[in-house]
CSV table of N, CA and C in Angstrom, one decimal:
chain,number,residue,atom,x,y,z
T,1,MET,N,10.0,12.3,8.8
T,1,MET,CA,9.3,11.4,9.7
T,1,MET,C,10.3,10.8,10.6
T,2,ASP,N,9.8,10.5,11.9
T,2,ASP,CA,10.6,9.8,12.8
T,2,ASP,C,10.8,8.4,12.3
T,3,LEU,N,12.0,7.9,12.1
T,3,LEU,CA,12.3,6.6,11.5
T,3,LEU,C,11.9,5.5,12.4
T,4,LYS,N,11.7,5.7,13.7
T,4,LYS,CA,11.3,4.6,14.6
T,4,LYS,C,9.8,4.3,14.6
T,5,LYS,N,9.0,5.2,14.2
T,5,LYS,CA,7.5,5.1,14.2
T,5,LYS,C,7.0,3.8,13.5
T,6,PRO,N,7.4,3.6,12.2
T,6,PRO,CA,6.9,2.4,11.5
T,6,PRO,C,7.3,1.1,12.2
T,7,TYR,N,8.5,1.1,12.8
T,7,TYR,CA,9.0,-0.1,13.6
T,7,TYR,C,8.2,-0.3,14.8
T,8,LEU,N,7.9,0.8,15.5
T,8,LEU,CA,7.1,0.7,16.8
T,8,LEU,C,5.6,0.2,16.5
T,9,ILE,N,5.1,0.7,15.4
T,9,ILE,CA,3.7,0.3,15.0
T,9,ILE,C,3.7,-1.2,14.6
T,10,LYS,N,4.7,-1.6,13.8
T,10,LYS,CA,4.8,-3.0,13.4
T,10,LYS,C,5.0,-3.9,14.6
T,11,ALA,N,5.8,-3.4,15.6
T,11,ALA,CA,6.0,-4.2,16.8
T,11,ALA,C,4.7,-4.5,17.6
T,12,ILE,N,3.9,-3.4,17.8
T,12,ILE,CA,2.7,-3.6,18.5
T,12,ILE,C,1.7,-4.4,17.7
T,13,TYR,N,1.7,-4.3,16.4
T,13,TYR,CA,0.9,-5.1,15.5
T,13,TYR,C,1.3,-6.6,15.7
T,14,ASP,N,2.6,-6.9,15.7
T,14,ASP,CA,3.1,-8.3,15.8
T,14,ASP,C,2.7,-8.8,17.2
T,15,TRP,N,2.9,-7.9,18.2
T,15,TRP,CA,2.5,-8.3,19.6
T,15,TRP,C,1.0,-8.7,19.7
T,16,CYS,N,0.2,-7.9,19.1
T,16,CYS,CA,-1.3,-8.2,19.1
T,16,CYS,C,-1.5,-9.5,18.4
T,17,SER,N,-0.9,-9.7,17.3
T,17,SER,CA,-1.1,-11.0,16.5
T,17,SER,C,-0.6,-12.2,17.2
T,18,ASP,N,0.5,-12.1,17.9
T,18,ASP,CA,1.1,-13.2,18.6
T,18,ASP,C,0.3,-13.6,19.8
T,19,TYR,N,-0.5,-12.7,20.4
T,19,TYR,CA,-1.3,-13.0,21.6
T,19,TYR,C,-2.8,-13.0,21.3
T,20,ASP,N,-3.1,-13.3,20.0
T,20,ASP,CA,-4.5,-13.4,19.6
T,20,ASP,C,-5.3,-12.2,20.0
T,21,GLN,N,-4.8,-11.0,19.9
T,21,GLN,CA,-5.5,-9.7,20.2
T,21,GLN,C,-5.8,-9.0,18.9
T,22,THR,N,-6.7,-8.1,18.9
T,22,THR,CA,-7.1,-7.4,17.7
T,22,THR,C,-6.4,-6.0,17.6
T,23,PRO,N,-5.5,-5.8,16.7
T,23,PRO,CA,-4.9,-4.5,16.6
T,23,PRO,C,-5.7,-3.4,15.9
T,24,PHE,N,-5.8,-2.3,16.5
T,24,PHE,CA,-6.6,-1.1,16.0
T,24,PHE,C,-5.6,0.0,15.9
T,25,ILE,N,-5.8,0.8,14.8
T,25,ILE,CA,-5.0,2.1,14.7
T,25,ILE,C,-6.0,3.3,14.8
T,26,ILE,N,-5.5,4.3,15.3
T,26,ILE,CA,-6.2,5.6,15.4
T,26,ILE,C,-5.6,6.5,14.3
T,27,VAL,N,-6.4,7.0,13.4
T,27,VAL,CA,-5.9,7.8,12.3
T,27,VAL,C,-6.6,9.2,12.3
T,28,ASN,N,-5.7,10.2,12.2
T,28,ASN,CA,-6.2,11.5,12.0
T,28,ASN,C,-5.9,11.9,10.6
T,29,PRO,N,-6.8,11.6,9.7
T,29,PRO,CA,-6.6,11.9,8.3
T,29,PRO,C,-6.5,13.3,8.0
T,30,ILE,N,-5.5,13.8,7.4
T,30,ILE,CA,-5.3,15.2,7.0
T,30,ILE,C,-5.6,15.3,5.5
T,31,LYS,N,-4.6,15.0,4.7
T,31,LYS,CA,-4.8,15.1,3.2
T,31,LYS,C,-4.1,14.0,2.5
T,32,ARG,N,-3.1,13.5,3.0
T,32,ARG,CA,-2.2,12.6,2.3
T,32,ARG,C,-2.7,11.2,2.2
T,33,SER,N,-3.3,10.7,3.3
T,33,SER,CA,-3.8,9.3,3.4
T,33,SER,C,-5.0,9.1,2.4
T,34,ILE,N,-5.0,7.9,1.9
T,34,ILE,CA,-6.1,7.5,1.0
T,34,ILE,C,-7.1,6.6,1.8
T,35,ILE,N,-8.3,7.2,2.1
T,35,ILE,CA,-9.3,6.4,2.8
T,35,ILE,C,-10.6,6.6,2.1
T,36,PRO,N,-11.6,5.7,2.5
T,36,PRO,CA,-12.9,5.9,1.8
T,36,PRO,C,-13.5,7.2,2.0
T,37,LYS,N,-14.1,7.7,1.0
T,37,LYS,CA,-14.7,9.1,1.0
T,37,LYS,C,-15.6,9.4,2.1
T,38,HIS,N,-16.4,8.4,2.5
T,38,HIS,CA,-17.4,8.6,3.6
T,38,HIS,C,-16.7,8.8,4.9
T,39,LEU,N,-15.4,8.5,5.0
T,39,LEU,CA,-14.7,8.6,6.3
T,39,LEU,C,-13.9,9.9,6.3
T,40,THR,N,-13.8,10.6,5.2
T,40,THR,CA,-12.9,11.8,5.2
T,40,THR,C,-13.4,13.0,6.0
T,41,LYS,N,-14.7,13.0,6.3
T,41,LYS,CA,-15.2,14.1,7.1
T,41,LYS,C,-15.1,13.9,8.6
T,42,ILE,N,-14.5,12.7,9.0
T,42,ILE,CA,-14.3,12.4,10.4
T,42,ILE,C,-12.9,12.8,10.8
T,43,ASN,N,-12.8,13.5,12.0
T,43,ASN,CA,-11.4,13.9,12.4
T,43,ASN,C,-10.6,12.8,13.0
T,44,GLU,N,-11.2,11.8,13.5
T,44,GLU,CA,-10.4,10.7,14.1
T,44,GLU,C,-11.1,9.4,13.7
T,45,ILE,N,-10.4,8.4,13.1
T,45,ILE,CA,-10.9,7.1,12.7
T,45,ILE,C,-10.2,6.0,13.4
T,46,THR,N,-10.9,5.1,13.9
T,46,THR,CA,-10.3,3.9,14.5
T,46,THR,C,-10.6,2.7,13.6
T,47,LEU,N,-9.5,2.1,13.1
T,47,LEU,CA,-9.6,1.0,12.2
T,47,LEU,C,-9.0,-0.3,12.7
T,48,ASN,N,-9.7,-1.4,12.4
T,48,ASN,CA,-9.3,-2.7,12.8
T,48,ASN,C,-8.3,-3.1,11.7
T,49,ILE,N,-7.0,-3.4,12.0
T,49,ILE,CA,-6.1,-3.8,11.0
T,49,ILE,C,-5.6,-5.3,11.2
T,50,SER,N,-6.5,-6.1,11.8
T,50,SER,CA,-6.2,-7.5,12.0
T,50,SER,C,-6.2,-8.2,10.7
T,51,GLN,N,-5.6,-9.4,10.7
T,51,GLN,CA,-5.5,-10.2,9.4
T,51,GLN,C,-6.9,-10.6,8.9
T,52,SER,N,-7.9,-10.8,9.9
T,52,SER,CA,-9.2,-11.2,9.5
T,52,SER,C,-10.0,-10.0,8.9
T,53,ALA,N,-9.6,-8.7,9.2
T,53,ALA,CA,-10.3,-7.6,8.8
T,53,ALA,C,-9.7,-6.9,7.6
T,54,THR,N,-8.5,-7.3,7.2
T,54,THR,CA,-7.8,-6.7,6.1
T,54,THR,C,-7.4,-7.7,5.1
T,55,LYS,N,-7.1,-7.2,3.9
T,55,LYS,CA,-6.6,-8.0,2.8
T,55,LYS,C,-5.3,-7.3,2.3
T,56,ASN,N,-4.3,-8.1,2.0
T,56,ASN,CA,-3.0,-7.5,1.5
T,56,ASN,C,-2.4,-6.4,2.3
T,57,LEU,N,-2.4,-6.6,3.6
T,57,LEU,CA,-1.8,-5.6,4.5
T,57,LEU,C,-0.3,-5.5,4.3
T,58,HIS,N,0.2,-4.3,4.1
T,58,HIS,CA,1.6,-4.1,3.9
T,58,HIS,C,2.0,-2.9,4.7
T,59,MET,N,3.0,-3.1,5.5
T,59,MET,CA,3.5,-2.0,6.3
T,59,MET,C,4.9,-1.6,5.7
T,60,GLY,N,4.8,-0.5,5.0
T,60,GLY,CA,6.0,0.0,4.3
T,60,GLY,C,6.8,1.0,5.2
T,61,LYS,N,7.7,1.7,4.5
T,61,LYS,CA,8.5,2.7,5.2
T,61,LYS,C,7.8,4.0,5.6
T,62,GLU,N,6.8,4.4,4.7
T,62,GLU,CA,6.1,5.6,4.9
T,62,GLU,C,4.6,5.4,5.1
T,63,THR,N,4.0,4.3,4.7
T,63,THR,CA,2.6,4.1,4.8
T,63,THR,C,2.2,2.6,5.2
T,64,ILE,N,1.0,2.5,5.6
T,64,ILE,CA,0.4,1.2,5.8
T,64,ILE,C,-0.7,1.1,4.7
T,65,SER,N,-0.7,0.1,3.9
T,65,SER,CA,-1.7,-0.1,2.9
T,65,SER,C,-2.4,-1.4,3.0
T,66,PHE,N,-3.7,-1.4,2.7
T,66,PHE,CA,-4.5,-2.7,2.8
T,66,PHE,C,-5.8,-2.4,2.2
T,67,SER,N,-6.6,-3.5,2.0
T,67,SER,CA,-7.9,-3.4,1.5
T,67,SER,C,-8.8,-3.9,2.7
T,68,ALA,N,-10.0,-3.2,2.8
T,68,ALA,CA,-11.0,-3.6,3.8
T,68,ALA,C,-12.4,-3.4,3.3
T,69,ARG,N,-13.3,-4.0,3.9
T,69,ARG,CA,-14.7,-3.8,3.5
T,69,ARG,C,-15.4,-2.8,4.4
T,70,PHE,N,-16.1,-1.9,3.8
T,70,PHE,CA,-16.9,-0.9,4.5
T,70,PHE,C,-18.3,-1.0,3.9
T,71,ASN,N,-19.3,-1.3,4.7
T,71,ASN,CA,-20.7,-1.5,4.2
T,71,ASN,C,-20.7,-2.5,3.0
T,72,GLY,N,-19.9,-3.5,3.1
T,72,GLY,CA,-19.9,-4.5,2.1
T,72,GLY,C,-19.1,-4.2,0.8
T,73,VAL,N,-18.5,-3.0,0.8
T,73,VAL,CA,-17.8,-2.6,-0.4
T,73,VAL,C,-16.3,-2.6,-0.1
T,74,GLU,N,-15.5,-3.3,-0.9
T,74,GLU,CA,-14.1,-3.4,-0.6
T,74,GLU,C,-13.4,-2.1,-1.1
T,75,GLU,N,-12.6,-1.5,-0.2
T,75,GLU,CA,-11.9,-0.2,-0.4
T,75,GLU,C,-10.4,-0.4,-0.2
T,76,SER,N,-9.6,0.3,-0.9
T,76,SER,CA,-8.2,0.3,-0.7
T,76,SER,C,-7.8,1.5,0.1
T,77,LEU,N,-7.0,1.3,1.2
T,77,LEU,CA,-6.5,2.4,2.1
T,77,LEU,C,-5.0,2.4,2.0
T,78,ASN,N,-4.5,3.7,2.1
T,78,ASN,CA,-3.1,3.9,2.1
T,78,ASN,C,-2.9,5.0,3.2
T,79,ILE,N,-2.4,4.6,4.4
T,79,ILE,CA,-2.3,5.6,5.5
T,79,ILE,C,-0.9,5.9,5.8
T,80,PHE,N,-0.6,7.2,5.8
T,80,PHE,CA,0.8,7.7,6.2
T,80,PHE,C,1.0,7.5,7.7
T,81,TYR,N,2.2,7.1,8.1
T,81,TYR,CA,2.5,7.0,9.5
T,81,TYR,C,2.3,8.3,10.2
T,82,SER,N,2.6,9.4,9.5
T,82,SER,CA,2.5,10.7,10.2
T,82,SER,C,1.1,11.0,10.6
T,83,GLU,N,0.1,10.3,10.1
T,83,GLU,CA,-1.3,10.5,10.4
T,83,GLU,C,-1.9,9.5,11.4
T,84,ILE,N,-1.0,8.6,11.9
T,84,ILE,CA,-1.4,7.6,12.8
T,84,ILE,C,-1.2,8.2,14.2
T,85,ALA,N,-2.3,8.3,15.0
T,85,ALA,CA,-2.2,8.8,16.4
T,85,ALA,C,-1.9,7.7,17.4
T,86,GLY,N,-2.1,6.4,17.1
T,86,GLY,CA,-1.9,5.4,18.0
T,86,GLY,C,-2.2,4.0,17.5
T,87,ILE,N,-1.7,3.0,18.1
T,87,ILE,CA,-2.0,1.6,17.8
T,87,ILE,C,-2.2,0.9,19.1
T,88,PHE,N,-3.3,0.1,19.2
T,88,PHE,CA,-3.6,-0.6,20.5
T,88,PHE,C,-4.3,-1.9,20.3
T,89,SER,N,-4.4,-2.7,21.3
T,89,SER,CA,-5.1,-3.9,21.3
T,89,SER,C,-6.6,-3.7,21.8
T,90,LYS,N,-7.5,-4.2,21.0
T,90,LYS,CA,-8.9,-4.0,21.4
T,90,LYS,C,-9.2,-4.6,22.7
T,91,GLU,N,-8.7,-5.8,23.0
T,91,GLU,CA,-9.0,-6.5,24.2
T,91,GLU,C,-8.4,-6.0,25.4
T,92,SER,N,-7.1,-5.6,25.4
T,92,SER,CA,-6.5,-5.1,26.6
T,92,SER,C,-6.4,-3.5,26.6
T,93,GLN,N,-6.7,-2.9,25.5
T,93,GLN,CA,-6.6,-1.4,25.4
T,93,GLN,C,-5.2,-0.9,25.6
T,94,ASP,N,-4.2,-1.8,25.5
T,94,ASP,CA,-2.8,-1.5,25.7
T,94,ASP,C,-2.2,-1.2,24.3
T,95,GLY,N,-1.2,-0.3,24.2
T,95,GLY,CA,-0.6,0.0,23.0
T,95,GLY,C,0.3,1.2,23.1
T,96,LEU,N,0.5,1.8,21.9
T,96,LEU,CA,1.3,3.1,21.8
T,96,LEU,C,0.4,4.2,21.3
T,97,PHE,N,0.5,5.3,21.9
T,97,PHE,CA,-0.2,6.5,21.5
T,97,PHE,C,0.8,7.6,21.3
T,98,PHE,N,0.6,8.4,20.3
T,98,PHE,CA,1.6,9.4,19.9
T,98,PHE,C,1.1,10.8,20.2
T,99,ASP,N,2.1,11.7,20.4
T,99,ASP,CA,1.8,13.1,20.8
T,99,ASP,C,0.9,13.9,19.9
T,100,LYS,N,-0.2,14.3,20.4
T,100,LYS,CA,-1.2,15.1,19.6
T,100,LYS,C,-0.6,16.5,19.1
T,101,LEU,N,0.2,17.1,20.0
T,101,LEU,CA,0.7,18.4,19.7
T,101,LEU,C,1.8,18.3,18.6
T,102,SER,N,2.7,17.3,18.8
T,102,SER,CA,3.7,17.1,17.7
T,102,SER,C,3.0,16.6,16.4
T,103,PHE,N,1.9,15.9,16.6
T,103,PHE,CA,1.2,15.4,15.4
T,103,PHE,C,0.8,16.6,14.5
T,104,ASP,N,0.1,17.6,15.2
T,104,ASP,CA,-0.4,18.7,14.4
T,104,ASP,C,0.7,19.5,13.8
T,105,GLU,N,1.8,19.7,14.5
T,105,GLU,CA,2.9,20.5,14.0
T,105,GLU,C,3.6,19.7,12.8
T,106,GLU,N,3.8,18.4,13.0
T,106,GLU,CA,4.6,17.6,12.1
T,106,GLU,C,3.8,17.3,10.8
T,107,VAL,N,2.5,17.2,11.0
T,107,VAL,CA,1.6,17.0,9.8
T,107,VAL,C,1.7,18.2,8.9
T,108,GLN,N,1.7,19.4,9.5
T,108,GLN,CA,1.9,20.6,8.7
T,108,GLN,C,3.2,20.7,8.0
T,109,ARG,N,4.2,20.1,8.6
T,109,ARG,CA,5.5,20.1,7.9
T,109,ARG,C,5.7,18.8,7.1
T,110,GLY,N,4.8,17.8,7.3
T,110,GLY,CA,4.8,16.6,6.4
T,110,GLY,C,5.7,15.5,7.0
T,111,VAL,N,6.0,15.5,8.3
T,111,VAL,CA,6.8,14.5,8.9
T,111,VAL,C,6.1,13.7,9.9
T,112,GLY,N,6.7,12.7,10.5
T,112,GLY,CA,6.1,11.8,11.5
T,112,GLY,C,6.1,12.3,12.9
T,113,ILE,N,5.6,11.4,13.8
T,113,ILE,CA,5.5,11.8,15.2
T,113,ILE,C,6.0,10.6,16.1
T,114,ASN,N,6.3,10.8,17.4
T,114,ASN,CA,6.8,9.7,18.2
T,114,ASN,C,6.7,9.9,19.7
T,115,LYS,N,5.8,10.7,20.2
T,115,LYS,CA,5.7,10.9,21.7
T,115,LYS,C,4.3,10.6,22.2
T,116,ASP,N,4.1,10.7,23.5
T,116,ASP,CA,2.8,10.4,24.1
T,116,ASP,C,1.8,11.5,23.8
T,117,ILE,N,0.6,11.2,23.7
T,117,ILE,CA,-0.5,12.3,23.5
T,117,ILE,C,-0.6,13.2,24.7
T,118,GLN,N,-0.6,14.5,24.4
T,118,GLN,CA,-0.8,15.5,25.5
T,118,GLN,C,-2.2,16.1,25.5
T,119,ASP,N,-2.7,16.4,24.3
T,119,ASP,CA,-4.0,17.1,24.1
T,119,ASP,C,-5.1,16.1,23.9
T,120,THR,N,-6.0,15.9,24.9
T,120,THR,CA,-7.0,14.9,24.8
T,120,THR,C,-8.4,15.4,24.4
T,121,ALA,N,-8.5,16.6,24.1
T,121,ALA,CA,-9.8,17.2,23.8
T,121,ALA,C,-10.5,16.6,22.6
T,122,SER,N,-9.8,16.2,21.6
T,122,SER,CA,-10.4,15.7,20.4
T,122,SER,C,-10.3,14.2,20.2
T,123,LEU,N,-9.9,13.5,21.3
T,123,LEU,CA,-9.8,12.0,21.3
T,123,LEU,C,-11.1,11.3,21.5
T,124,SER,N,-11.1,10.1,21.0
T,124,SER,CA,-12.3,9.2,21.2
T,124,SER,C,-12.3,8.7,22.6
T,125,PRO,N,-13.5,8.3,23.1
T,125,PRO,CA,-13.6,7.8,24.5
T,125,PRO,C,-12.6,6.6,24.8
T,126,THR,N,-12.4,5.7,23.7
T,126,THR,CA,-11.5,4.6,23.9
T,126,THR,C,-10.1,5.1,24.1
T,127,THR,N,-9.7,6.1,23.4
T,127,THR,CA,-8.3,6.6,23.5
T,127,THR,C,-8.2,7.3,24.8
T,128,LYS,N,-9.2,8.1,25.3
T,128,LYS,CA,-9.1,8.8,26.6
T,128,LYS,C,-9.0,7.8,27.7
T,129,SER,N,-9.7,6.6,27.6
T,129,SER,CA,-9.7,5.7,28.7
T,129,SER,C,-8.3,5.0,28.7
T,130,GLN,N,-7.7,4.8,27.6
T,130,GLN,CA,-6.3,4.3,27.5
T,130,GLN,C,-5.3,5.2,28.1
T,131,LEU,N,-5.5,6.5,27.9
T,131,LEU,CA,-4.5,7.5,28.4
T,131,LEU,C,-4.7,7.7,29.9
T,132,ASN,N,-5.9,7.4,30.5
T,132,ASN,CA,-6.1,7.5,31.9
T,132,ASN,C,-5.5,6.4,32.7
T,133,LYS,N,-5.2,5.3,32.1
T,133,LYS,CA,-4.6,4.2,32.8
T,133,LYS,C,-3.2,4.5,33.3
T,134,LYS,N,-2.9,4.1,34.5
T,134,LYS,CA,-1.5,4.3,35.0
T,134,LYS,C,-0.6,3.3,34.3
T,135,SER,N,0.6,3.7,34.0
T,135,SER,CA,1.6,2.9,33.4
T,135,SER,C,2.1,1.9,34.4
T,136,HIS,N,2.4,0.7,34.0
T,136,HIS,CA,3.0,-0.3,34.8
T,136,HIS,C,4.6,-0.2,34.8
T,137,LEU,N,5.1,0.7,34.0
T,137,LEU,CA,6.5,0.9,33.9
T,137,LEU,C,7.0,1.8,35.0
T,138,LYS,N,8.3,1.5,35.5
T,138,LYS,CA,8.9,2.3,36.5
T,138,LYS,C,10.2,2.9,36.0
T,139,ILE,N,10.6,4.1,36.5
T,139,ILE,CA,11.9,4.7,36.1
T,139,ILE,C,13.0,4.1,36.9
T,140,ILE,N,14.0,3.6,36.3
T,140,ILE,CA,15.1,3.0,37.0
T,140,ILE,C,16.3,3.9,36.8
T,141,LYS,N,16.9,4.4,37.9
T,141,LYS,CA,18.0,5.3,37.7
T,141,LYS,C,19.4,4.6,37.9
């Protein structure tokens, strides 16, 4: 797994929290992550990981773990960083999105990802709108 990915996700999470924004992660669950059974049939899941939506949130070296309520039932989740396709703020739609092509290849090998998404065919409308935004960053030579 790319060793930077957990730090980048934590940084965006902290940025959202510091500015009273709601952090969401996009998860492409393959096999390793532990999520509620009724969500396992979905190819892409967007989860609110704010302090008000989760309980016992822990961002470790390989996984993010927490408890959350789904239809009134508390469930424990354990999500591998290699299965996270992005993290963003609900309010500003700004965040980090990772390479879909590398994601597929690296999940097969069991490692992480760290680039921009290239393949948008299977993405949610929220993710697609985020990708269509022009970056405010400039290349300085």
